[in-house]
Amino acid sequence: MDKHNLNGKTIAITGSSKGIGKETASLLKERGANLVLGSRGNTTKMTDHILELHLDVQNEQSVKSFYEQAIQKFGKVDVLINSAGVGLFDSILDSSTDDFDQMISVNLRGTYLTCKYFGKHMEKMGKGHIFNLVSIAGTTPLPGCGGYSASKSGVLGLTKVLQVELRKKGIQVTSVIPGAVSSSFWDNIEPKPDLSSMIPVESVSNHLLYLITQDSGAYIDEITIMPPLGIL
């Protein structure tokens, strides 16, 4: 039996309309998972195995509705992948306070809210797996990444506390820390970086599939995925 077959598993993904979220959704669909896909660009669409919903992770009511509709449709959620994120880059002294606030709101507050609602559900089930997409910028000081690094460092800290709080309740929480990924994340960023040396986005989604389908008996708290040439 193919251990990567996900028939019967329900997986919720935020930020599912682009980048890592979109690529991961496509891969997990091929593997037979039930998918609950949230994105600001989505409108409600439903098939037997896929529920697409509008989701603004900054808004608690939107997150609550996303969670409630997921449970109403599939009865349970086994895996949450927090992929929603925004990056706006400038030196700290020249940066916009509004940009800083947005990154904290989307990247950190949004992760907190989804973990809160789906974590409570997993606690009742006595099992589940949460993946929080961090960034190498959350562990390494990079020029121009002040607000982004602050938000992602916060996600890493939040994840570490969740690991301690939820481990004995049967819930695994994993920090996924990729270096630069060749994805739509860079579409609106100028000057455009060299994407050719970055991690292919499908590589990150394949790593997520590998982690989702690991045998029980050990928890993976953190994984760092780097481009072949290191930090770009």
C-alpha atoms as an extended CHARMM CRD file, in Angstrom:
* protein
*
       232  EXT
         1         1  MET       CA              0.0000000000        0.0000000000        0.0000000000  PROA      1               0.0000000000
         2         2  ASP       CA              1.3220000000        3.4620000000       -0.9680000000  PROA      2               0.0000000000
         3         3  LYS       CA              2.0280000000        5.2830000000        2.2950000000  PROA      3               0.0000000000
         4         4  HSD       CA              1.6560000000        8.5680000000        0.4220000000  PROA      4               0.0000000000
         5         5  ASN       CA             -2.0040000000        7.8080000000       -0.3240000000  PROA      5               0.0000000000
         6         6  LEU       CA             -4.0670000000       10.3390000000        1.6220000000  PROA      6               0.0000000000
         7         7  ASN       CA             -7.5510000000        8.9430000000        1.0620000000  PROA      7               0.0000000000
         8         8  GLY       CA             -9.6970000000        9.7520000000        4.1030000000  PROA      8               0.0000000000
         9         9  LYS       CA             -7.4150000000       12.4990000000        5.4250000000  PROA      9               0.0000000000
        10        10  THR       CA             -8.7140000000       16.0650000000        5.5250000000  PROA      10              0.0000000000
        11        11  ILE       CA             -6.1310000000       18.8110000000        5.1380000000  PROA      11              0.0000000000
        12        12  ALA       CA             -6.7390000000       22.5590000000        5.5220000000  PROA      12              0.0000000000
        13        13  ILE       CA             -4.3660000000       24.9360000000        3.7390000000  PROA      13              0.0000000000
        14        14  THR       CA             -4.2280000000       28.7140000000        4.1210000000  PROA      14              0.0000000000
        15        15  GLY       CA             -2.7480000000       30.8590000000        1.3670000000  PROA      15              0.0000000000
        16        16  SER       CA             -3.8210000000       28.1950000000       -1.1030000000  PROA      16              0.0000000000
        17        17  SER       CA             -4.1650000000       30.3470000000       -4.2300000000  PROA      17              0.0000000000
        18        18  LYS       CA             -0.4560000000       30.8540000000       -4.8710000000  PROA      18              0.0000000000
        19        19  GLY       CA              3.0730000000       29.8060000000       -4.0330000000  PROA      19              0.0000000000
        20        20  ILE       CA              3.7290000000       26.9340000000       -1.6380000000  PROA      20              0.0000000000
        21        21  GLY       CA              0.0650000000       26.6900000000       -0.6550000000  PROA      21              0.0000000000
        22        22  LYS       CA             -1.1390000000       26.2830000000       -4.2280000000  PROA      22              0.0000000000
        23        23  GLU       CA              1.5570000000       23.7780000000       -5.1660000000  PROA      23              0.0000000000
        24        24  THR       CA              0.9370000000       21.7360000000       -2.0290000000  PROA      24              0.0000000000
        25        25  ALA       CA             -2.8040000000       21.7000000000       -2.6240000000  PROA      25              0.0000000000
        26        26  SER       CA             -2.2440000000       20.3630000000       -6.1370000000  PROA      26              0.0000000000
        27        27  LEU       CA              0.0400000000       17.5960000000       -4.8890000000  PROA      27              0.0000000000
        28        28  LEU       CA             -2.2300000000       16.5460000000       -2.0390000000  PROA      28              0.0000000000
        29        29  LYS       CA             -5.2240000000       16.4980000000       -4.3750000000  PROA      29              0.0000000000
        30        30  GLU       CA             -3.3590000000       13.9680000000       -6.5350000000  PROA      30              0.0000000000
        31        31  ARG       CA             -2.8110000000       11.8570000000       -3.4200000000  PROA      31              0.0000000000
        32        32  GLY       CA             -6.5330000000       11.6940000000       -2.6590000000  PROA      32              0.0000000000
        33        33  ALA       CA             -6.8510000000       14.0310000000        0.3250000000  PROA      33              0.0000000000
        34        34  ASN       CA             -9.9660000000       15.9810000000        1.2150000000  PROA      34              0.0000000000
        35        35  LEU       CA             -8.9090000000       19.6110000000        0.9640000000  PROA      35              0.0000000000
        36        36  VAL       CA            -10.1590000000       22.7820000000        2.6260000000  PROA      36              0.0000000000
        37        37  LEU       CA             -8.5080000000       25.6530000000        0.7680000000  PROA      37              0.0000000000
        38        38  GLY       CA             -8.5050000000       29.1840000000        2.1160000000  PROA      38              0.0000000000
        39        39  SER       CA             -7.3510000000       32.3190000000        0.3380000000  PROA      39              0.0000000000
        40        40  ARG       CA             -8.3390000000       35.9660000000        0.0910000000  PROA      40              0.0000000000
        41        41  GLY       CA             -8.8990000000       35.4490000000       -3.6240000000  PROA      41              0.0000000000
        42        42  ASN       CA            -11.1760000000       32.4330000000       -3.2620000000  PROA      42              0.0000000000
        43        43  THR       CA            -14.9330000000       32.3100000000       -3.6000000000  PROA      43              0.0000000000
        44        44  THR       CA            -16.9000000000       29.3730000000       -2.2320000000  PROA      44              0.0000000000
        45        45  LYS       CA            -16.6200000000       26.2840000000       -4.4410000000  PROA      45              0.0000000000
        46        46  MET       CA            -17.3460000000       22.7250000000       -3.4210000000  PROA      46              0.0000000000
        47        47  THR       CA            -16.8830000000       19.2260000000       -4.8130000000  PROA      47              0.0000000000
        48        48  ASP       CA            -16.9400000000       15.8680000000       -3.0420000000  PROA      48              0.0000000000
        49        49  HSD       CA            -13.3240000000       16.2360000000       -1.9010000000  PROA      49              0.0000000000
        50        50  ILE       CA            -12.4950000000       19.9460000000       -2.1640000000  PROA      50              0.0000000000
        51        51  LEU       CA            -13.9320000000       22.9720000000       -0.3650000000  PROA      51              0.0000000000
        52        52  GLU       CA            -12.5980000000       26.3670000000       -1.4520000000  PROA      52              0.0000000000
        53        53  LEU       CA            -13.4130000000       29.3170000000        0.7850000000  PROA      53              0.0000000000
        54        54  HSD       CA            -12.6080000000       32.9910000000        1.0730000000  PROA      54              0.0000000000
        55        55  LEU       CA            -10.2620000000       33.4600000000        4.0210000000  PROA      55              0.0000000000
        56        56  ASP       CA             -8.6810000000       36.5520000000        5.5200000000  PROA      56              0.0000000000
        57        57  VAL       CA             -6.4040000000       35.2200000000        8.2550000000  PROA      57              0.0000000000
        58        58  GLN       CA             -6.2200000000       38.6870000000        9.8280000000  PROA      58              0.0000000000
        59        59  ASN       CA             -9.9320000000       38.5420000000       10.6270000000  PROA      59              0.0000000000
        60        60  GLU       CA            -10.9270000000       36.2480000000       13.5020000000  PROA      60              0.0000000000
        61        61  GLN       CA            -14.4920000000       35.8310000000       12.2740000000  PROA      61              0.0000000000
        62        62  SER       CA            -13.2000000000       34.8070000000        8.8380000000  PROA      62              0.0000000000
        63        63  VAL       CA            -10.8870000000       32.2160000000       10.4200000000  PROA      63              0.0000000000
        64        64  LYS       CA            -13.7070000000       30.9080000000       12.6310000000  PROA      64              0.0000000000
        65        65  SER       CA            -16.0100000000       30.5750000000        9.6170000000  PROA      65              0.0000000000
        66        66  PHE       CA            -13.2740000000       28.8030000000        7.6360000000  PROA      66              0.0000000000
        67        67  TYR       CA            -12.8430000000       26.3230000000       10.4650000000  PROA      67              0.0000000000
        68        68  GLU       CA            -16.5750000000       25.7690000000       11.0170000000  PROA      68              0.0000000000
        69        69  GLN       CA            -17.2870000000       25.1750000000        7.3250000000  PROA      69              0.0000000000
        70        70  ALA       CA            -14.3870000000       22.7160000000        7.1310000000  PROA      70              0.0000000000
        71        71  ILE       CA            -15.8570000000       20.6550000000        9.9880000000  PROA      71              0.0000000000
        72        72  GLN       CA            -19.3690000000       20.9270000000        8.5870000000  PROA      72              0.0000000000
        73        73  LYS       CA            -18.1920000000       19.5950000000        5.2200000000  PROA      73              0.0000000000
        74        74  PHE       CA            -15.7910000000       16.8330000000        6.2430000000  PROA      74              0.0000000000
        75        75  GLY       CA            -16.4530000000       16.1970000000        9.9370000000  PROA      75              0.0000000000
        76        76  LYS       CA            -12.8120000000       16.5320000000       10.9080000000  PROA      76              0.0000000000
        77        77  VAL       CA             -9.4940000000       18.1170000000        9.9430000000  PROA      77              0.0000000000
        78        78  ASP       CA             -6.3720000000       15.9840000000       10.3630000000  PROA      78              0.0000000000
        79        79  VAL       CA             -3.7470000000       18.4360000000        9.1220000000  PROA      79              0.0000000000
        80        80  LEU       CA             -3.4380000000       22.2290000000        9.0400000000  PROA      80              0.0000000000
        81        81  ILE       CA             -0.8500000000       23.8740000000        6.7830000000  PROA      81              0.0000000000
        82        82  ASN       CA             -0.3550000000       27.5760000000        7.5010000000  PROA      82              0.0000000000
        83        83  SER       CA              1.0130000000       28.9310000000        4.2440000000  PROA      83              0.0000000000
        84        84  ALA       CA             -0.6310000000       32.3660000000        4.1020000000  PROA      84              0.0000000000
        85        85  GLY       CA              1.9790000000       35.0910000000        4.2650000000  PROA      85              0.0000000000
        86        86  VAL       CA              3.1400000000       38.4290000000        2.9730000000  PROA      86              0.0000000000
        87        87  GLY       CA              6.6040000000       39.9200000000        2.5690000000  PROA      87              0.0000000000
        88        88  LEU       CA              7.3990000000       43.6230000000        2.0540000000  PROA      88              0.0000000000
        89        89  PHE       CA             11.0650000000       44.5220000000        2.1170000000  PROA      89              0.0000000000
        90        90  ASP       CA             12.9740000000       47.6880000000        3.0150000000  PROA      90              0.0000000000
        91        91  SER       CA             15.5000000000       48.7780000000        5.6030000000  PROA      91              0.0000000000
        92        92  ILE       CA             13.9980000000       49.2380000000        9.0500000000  PROA      92              0.0000000000
        93        93  LEU       CA             14.6700000000       52.9750000000        9.0640000000  PROA      93              0.0000000000
        94        94  ASP       CA             13.0570000000       53.4960000000        5.6510000000  PROA      94              0.0000000000
        95        95  SER       CA             10.2280000000       51.0200000000        6.0980000000  PROA      95              0.0000000000
        96        96  SER       CA              6.5240000000       51.7900000000        6.2180000000  PROA      96              0.0000000000
        97        97  THR       CA              4.7950000000       51.2730000000        9.5640000000  PROA      97              0.0000000000
        98        98  ASP       CA              1.6930000000       50.1070000000        7.6830000000  PROA      98              0.0000000000
        99        99  ASP       CA              3.7730000000       47.4460000000        5.9080000000  PROA      99              0.0000000000
       100       100  PHE       CA              5.2130000000       46.3170000000        9.2370000000  PROA      100             0.0000000000
       101       101  ASP       CA              1.7480000000       46.0810000000       10.7820000000  PROA      101             0.0000000000
       102       102  GLN       CA              0.4430000000       44.0910000000        7.8100000000  PROA      102             0.0000000000
       103       103  MET       CA              3.2220000000       41.5000000000        8.0530000000  PROA      103             0.0000000000
       104       104  ILE       CA              2.6630000000       41.0560000000       11.7810000000  PROA      104             0.0000000000
       105       105  SER       CA             -1.0930000000       40.7950000000       11.2090000000  PROA      105             0.0000000000
       106       106  VAL       CA             -0.9950000000       38.2880000000        8.3310000000  PROA      106             0.0000000000
       107       107  ASN       CA              2.0580000000       36.2220000000        9.1940000000  PROA      107             0.0000000000
       108       108  LEU       CA              1.9180000000       36.0940000000       12.9870000000  PROA      108             0.0000000000
       109       109  ARG       CA             -1.6280000000       36.9350000000       14.0620000000  PROA      109             0.0000000000
       110       110  GLY       CA             -3.0630000000       34.8760000000       11.2120000000  PROA      110             0.0000000000
       111       111  THR       CA             -1.0400000000       31.8200000000       12.2440000000  PROA      111             0.0000000000
       112       112  TYR       CA             -2.0990000000       32.2960000000       15.8620000000  PROA      112             0.0000000000
       113       113  LEU       CA             -5.7890000000       32.3930000000       14.9180000000  PROA      113             0.0000000000
       114       114  THR       CA             -5.7860000000       29.3040000000       12.7040000000  PROA      114             0.0000000000
       115       115  CYS       CA             -3.7310000000       27.3200000000       15.2320000000  PROA      115             0.0000000000
       116       116  LYS       CA             -6.1680000000       28.3480000000       17.9580000000  PROA      116             0.0000000000
       117       117  TYR       CA             -9.3170000000       27.1520000000       16.1870000000  PROA      117             0.0000000000
       118       118  PHE       CA             -7.9930000000       24.0390000000       14.4760000000  PROA      118             0.0000000000
       119       119  GLY       CA             -5.8420000000       23.1680000000       17.5040000000  PROA      119             0.0000000000
       120       120  LYS       CA             -8.9270000000       23.0090000000       19.7440000000  PROA      120             0.0000000000
       121       121  HSD       CA            -10.5490000000       20.6390000000       17.2630000000  PROA      121             0.0000000000
       122       122  MET       CA             -7.4540000000       18.4180000000       17.1520000000  PROA      122             0.0000000000
       123       123  GLU       CA             -7.3170000000       18.4340000000       20.9490000000  PROA      123             0.0000000000
       124       124  LYS       CA            -10.8240000000       16.9560000000       21.0240000000  PROA      124             0.0000000000
       125       125  MET       CA             -9.7910000000       14.2840000000       18.4970000000  PROA      125             0.0000000000
       126       126  GLY       CA             -6.6040000000       13.4990000000       20.4170000000  PROA      126             0.0000000000
       127       127  LYS       CA             -4.5360000000       13.7200000000       17.2480000000  PROA      127             0.0000000000
       128       128  GLY       CA             -3.5520000000       16.0270000000       14.3940000000  PROA      128             0.0000000000
       129       129  HSD       CA             -0.6360000000       17.7780000000       12.7510000000  PROA      129             0.0000000000
       130       130  ILE       CA             -0.0550000000       21.5110000000       12.3140000000  PROA      130             0.0000000000
       131       131  PHE       CA              2.5800000000       22.8520000000        9.9170000000  PROA      131             0.0000000000
       132       132  ASN       CA              3.6280000000       26.4730000000       10.2640000000  PROA      132             0.0000000000
       133       133  LEU       CA              5.6000000000       27.9160000000        7.3540000000  PROA      133             0.0000000000
       134       134  VAL       CA              8.3160000000       30.0860000000        8.8430000000  PROA      134             0.0000000000
       135       135  SER       CA             11.2530000000       31.3490000000        6.7400000000  PROA      135             0.0000000000
       136       136  ILE       CA             15.0100000000       31.4190000000        6.9780000000  PROA      136             0.0000000000
       137       137  ALA       CA             14.4550000000       35.1380000000        7.6460000000  PROA      137             0.0000000000
       138       138  GLY       CA             12.9030000000       34.0880000000       10.9450000000  PROA      138             0.0000000000
       139       139  THR       CA             16.1960000000       32.5750000000       12.1290000000  PROA      139             0.0000000000
       140       140  THR       CA             18.8340000000       34.5930000000       10.2340000000  PROA      140             0.0000000000
       141       141  PRO       CA             19.2680000000       38.3940000000       10.1320000000  PROA      141             0.0000000000
       142       142  LEU       CA             18.9390000000       39.5510000000        6.5230000000  PROA      142             0.0000000000
       143       143  PRO       CA             19.1500000000       43.2150000000        5.4150000000  PROA      143             0.0000000000
       144       144  GLY       CA             15.8180000000       44.6350000000        4.3340000000  PROA      144             0.0000000000
       145       145  CYS       CA             13.8160000000       41.9680000000        6.1640000000  PROA      145             0.0000000000
       146       146  GLY       CA             13.1500000000       43.6940000000        9.4920000000  PROA      146             0.0000000000
       147       147  GLY       CA              9.3650000000       43.4280000000        9.5680000000  PROA      147             0.0000000000
       148       148  TYR       CA              9.2900000000       40.1000000000        7.7750000000  PROA      148             0.0000000000
       149       149  SER       CA             11.9160000000       38.6490000000       10.1210000000  PROA      149             0.0000000000
       150       150  ALA       CA             10.0350000000       39.9420000000       13.1590000000  PROA      150             0.0000000000
       151       151  SER       CA              6.8000000000       38.3080000000       12.0050000000  PROA      151             0.0000000000
       152       152  LYS       CA              8.4420000000       34.9970000000       11.1150000000  PROA      152             0.0000000000
       153       153  SER       CA             10.5280000000       34.9080000000       14.3040000000  PROA      153             0.0000000000
       154       154  GLY       CA              7.2290000000       35.3270000000       16.0990000000  PROA      154             0.0000000000
       155       155  VAL       CA              5.7410000000       32.3850000000       14.1950000000  PROA      155             0.0000000000
       156       156  LEU       CA              8.7290000000       30.2650000000       15.2020000000  PROA      156             0.0000000000
       157       157  GLY       CA              8.3040000000       31.2080000000       18.8610000000  PROA      157             0.0000000000
       158       158  LEU       CA              4.5650000000       30.5650000000       18.7240000000  PROA      158             0.0000000000
       159       159  THR       CA              5.2020000000       27.1610000000       17.1720000000  PROA      159             0.0000000000
       160       160  LYS       CA              7.6920000000       26.1810000000       19.8790000000  PROA      160             0.0000000000
       161       161  VAL       CA              5.1680000000       26.9870000000       22.5990000000  PROA      161             0.0000000000
       162       162  LEU       CA              2.4440000000       25.0500000000       20.7700000000  PROA      162             0.0000000000
       163       163  GLN       CA              4.7500000000       22.0490000000       20.5970000000  PROA      163             0.0000000000
       164       164  VAL       CA              5.1190000000       22.0590000000       24.3830000000  PROA      164             0.0000000000
       165       165  GLU       CA              1.4090000000       22.6460000000       24.9950000000  PROA      165             0.0000000000
       166       166  LEU       CA              0.0540000000       20.0930000000       22.5190000000  PROA      166             0.0000000000
       167       167  ARG       CA              2.6140000000       17.2820000000       22.4260000000  PROA      167             0.0000000000
       168       168  LYS       CA              1.0160000000       15.2380000000       25.2210000000  PROA      168             0.0000000000
       169       169  LYS       CA             -2.3990000000       15.7450000000       23.6490000000  PROA      169             0.0000000000
       170       170  GLY       CA             -1.3920000000       13.7700000000       20.5670000000  PROA      170             0.0000000000
       171       171  ILE       CA             -0.8930000000       16.7860000000       18.3060000000  PROA      171             0.0000000000
       172       172  GLN       CA              2.3010000000       17.3050000000       16.3510000000  PROA      172             0.0000000000
       173       173  VAL       CA              3.3590000000       20.8620000000       15.4560000000  PROA      173             0.0000000000
       174       174  THR       CA              6.1560000000       21.3600000000       12.9440000000  PROA      174             0.0000000000
       175       175  SER       CA              8.0670000000       24.4770000000       11.9110000000  PROA      175             0.0000000000
       176       176  VAL       CA              8.9330000000       24.3580000000        8.2150000000  PROA      176             0.0000000000
       177       177  ILE       CA             11.7830000000       26.7860000000        7.5530000000  PROA      177             0.0000000000
       178       178  PRO       CA             12.5650000000       27.2110000000        3.8490000000  PROA      178             0.0000000000
       179       179  GLY       CA             15.2290000000       29.4140000000        2.3680000000  PROA      179             0.0000000000
       180       180  ALA       CA             14.3770000000       31.3980000000       -0.7640000000  PROA      180             0.0000000000
       181       181  VAL       CA             11.7070000000       29.5730000000       -2.8070000000  PROA      181             0.0000000000
       182       182  SER       CA             11.0850000000       30.1330000000       -6.5020000000  PROA      182             0.0000000000
       183       183  SER       CA              7.3970000000       31.0110000000       -6.3880000000  PROA      183             0.0000000000
       184       184  SER       CA              4.8500000000       33.7620000000       -6.9860000000  PROA      184             0.0000000000
       185       185  PHE       CA              5.9630000000       35.2870000000       -3.6610000000  PROA      185             0.0000000000
       186       186  TRP       CA              8.3870000000       37.4290000000       -5.6870000000  PROA      186             0.0000000000
       187       187  ASP       CA              5.9180000000       38.6010000000       -8.3450000000  PROA      187             0.0000000000
       188       188  ASN       CA              5.4900000000       42.1270000000       -6.9610000000  PROA      188             0.0000000000
       189       189  ILE       CA              8.9910000000       42.6010000000       -5.5910000000  PROA      189             0.0000000000
       190       190  GLU       CA             11.4980000000       44.8150000000       -7.3850000000  PROA      190             0.0000000000
       191       191  PRO       CA             14.2700000000       44.4920000000       -8.2820000000  PROA      191             0.0000000000
       192       192  LYS       CA             13.4350000000       40.9120000000       -9.2090000000  PROA      192             0.0000000000
       193       193  PRO       CA             15.8150000000       38.3960000000       -7.5780000000  PROA      193             0.0000000000
       194       194  ASP       CA             17.4050000000       35.4960000000       -9.4610000000  PROA      194             0.0000000000
       195       195  LEU       CA             14.8700000000       32.6950000000       -9.0970000000  PROA      195             0.0000000000
       196       196  SER       CA             17.0030000000       30.0650000000      -10.8110000000  PROA      196             0.0000000000
       197       197  SER       CA             19.1150000000       29.3330000000       -7.7160000000  PROA      197             0.0000000000
       198       198  MET       CA             16.1570000000       29.1810000000       -5.3240000000  PROA      198             0.0000000000
       199       199  ILE       CA             14.3470000000       26.0900000000       -4.0430000000  PROA      199             0.0000000000
       200       200  PRO       CA             11.7560000000       24.8760000000       -6.5930000000  PROA      200             0.0000000000
       201       201  VAL       CA              8.3230000000       25.3320000000       -5.0460000000  PROA      201             0.0000000000
       202       202  GLU       CA              7.4260000000       21.7010000000       -5.7910000000  PROA      202             0.0000000000
       203       203  SER       CA             10.3720000000       20.6060000000       -3.6350000000  PROA      203             0.0000000000
       204       204  VAL       CA              8.8010000000       22.2460000000       -0.5780000000  PROA      204             0.0000000000
       205       205  SER       CA              5.4200000000       20.6240000000       -1.2690000000  PROA      205             0.0000000000
       206       206  ASN       CA              7.1090000000       17.2190000000       -1.6470000000  PROA      206             0.0000000000
       207       207  HSD       CA              8.7790000000       17.7040000000        1.7330000000  PROA      207             0.0000000000
       208       208  LEU       CA              5.3860000000       18.5200000000        3.2680000000  PROA      208             0.0000000000
       209       209  LEU       CA              3.9000000000       15.3420000000        1.7830000000  PROA      209             0.0000000000
       210       210  TYR       CA              6.8060000000       13.3630000000        3.2120000000  PROA      210             0.0000000000
       211       211  LEU       CA              6.2260000000       14.8440000000        6.6750000000  PROA      211             0.0000000000
       212       212  ILE       CA              2.4630000000       14.3100000000        6.5710000000  PROA      212             0.0000000000
       213       213  THR       CA              2.9070000000       10.6200000000        5.7780000000  PROA      213             0.0000000000
       214       214  GLN       CA              5.6460000000        9.7610000000        8.2780000000  PROA      214             0.0000000000
       215       215  ASP       CA              5.1390000000        6.7160000000       10.4850000000  PROA      215             0.0000000000
       216       216  SER       CA              4.0220000000        7.3490000000       14.0390000000  PROA      216             0.0000000000
       217       217  GLY       CA              6.4840000000        7.0170000000       16.9020000000  PROA      217             0.0000000000
       218       218  ALA       CA              8.4750000000       10.2220000000       16.5100000000  PROA      218             0.0000000000
       219       219  TYR       CA              7.6460000000       13.9020000000       16.1150000000  PROA      219             0.0000000000
       220       220  ILE       CA              9.4740000000       16.2410000000       13.7460000000  PROA      220             0.0000000000
       221       221  ASP       CA              9.5650000000       19.6090000000       15.4730000000  PROA      221             0.0000000000
       222       222  GLU       CA             11.4930000000       21.5290000000       12.8310000000  PROA      222             0.0000000000
       223       223  ILE       CA             12.8280000000       21.1270000000        9.3130000000  PROA      223             0.0000000000
       224       224  THR       CA             15.0320000000       23.5960000000        7.4240000000  PROA      224             0.0000000000
       225       225  ILE       CA             15.0330000000       23.4010000000        3.6160000000  PROA      225             0.0000000000
       226       226  MET       CA             17.7900000000       25.3380000000        1.8790000000  PROA      226             0.0000000000
       227       227  PRO       CA             18.7330000000       26.1610000000       -1.7280000000  PROA      227             0.0000000000
       228       228  PRO       CA             21.7560000000       24.1540000000       -2.9810000000  PROA      228             0.0000000000
       229       229  LEU       CA             23.9830000000       27.2520000000       -2.7920000000  PROA      229             0.0000000000
       230       230  GLY       CA             22.7840000000       28.2920000000        0.6680000000  PROA      230             0.0000000000
       231       231  ILE       CA             21.1760000000       31.6030000000        1.6130000000  PROA      231             0.0000000000
       232       232  LEU       CA             20.8290000000       33.8140000000       -1.4550000000  PROA      232             0.0000000000
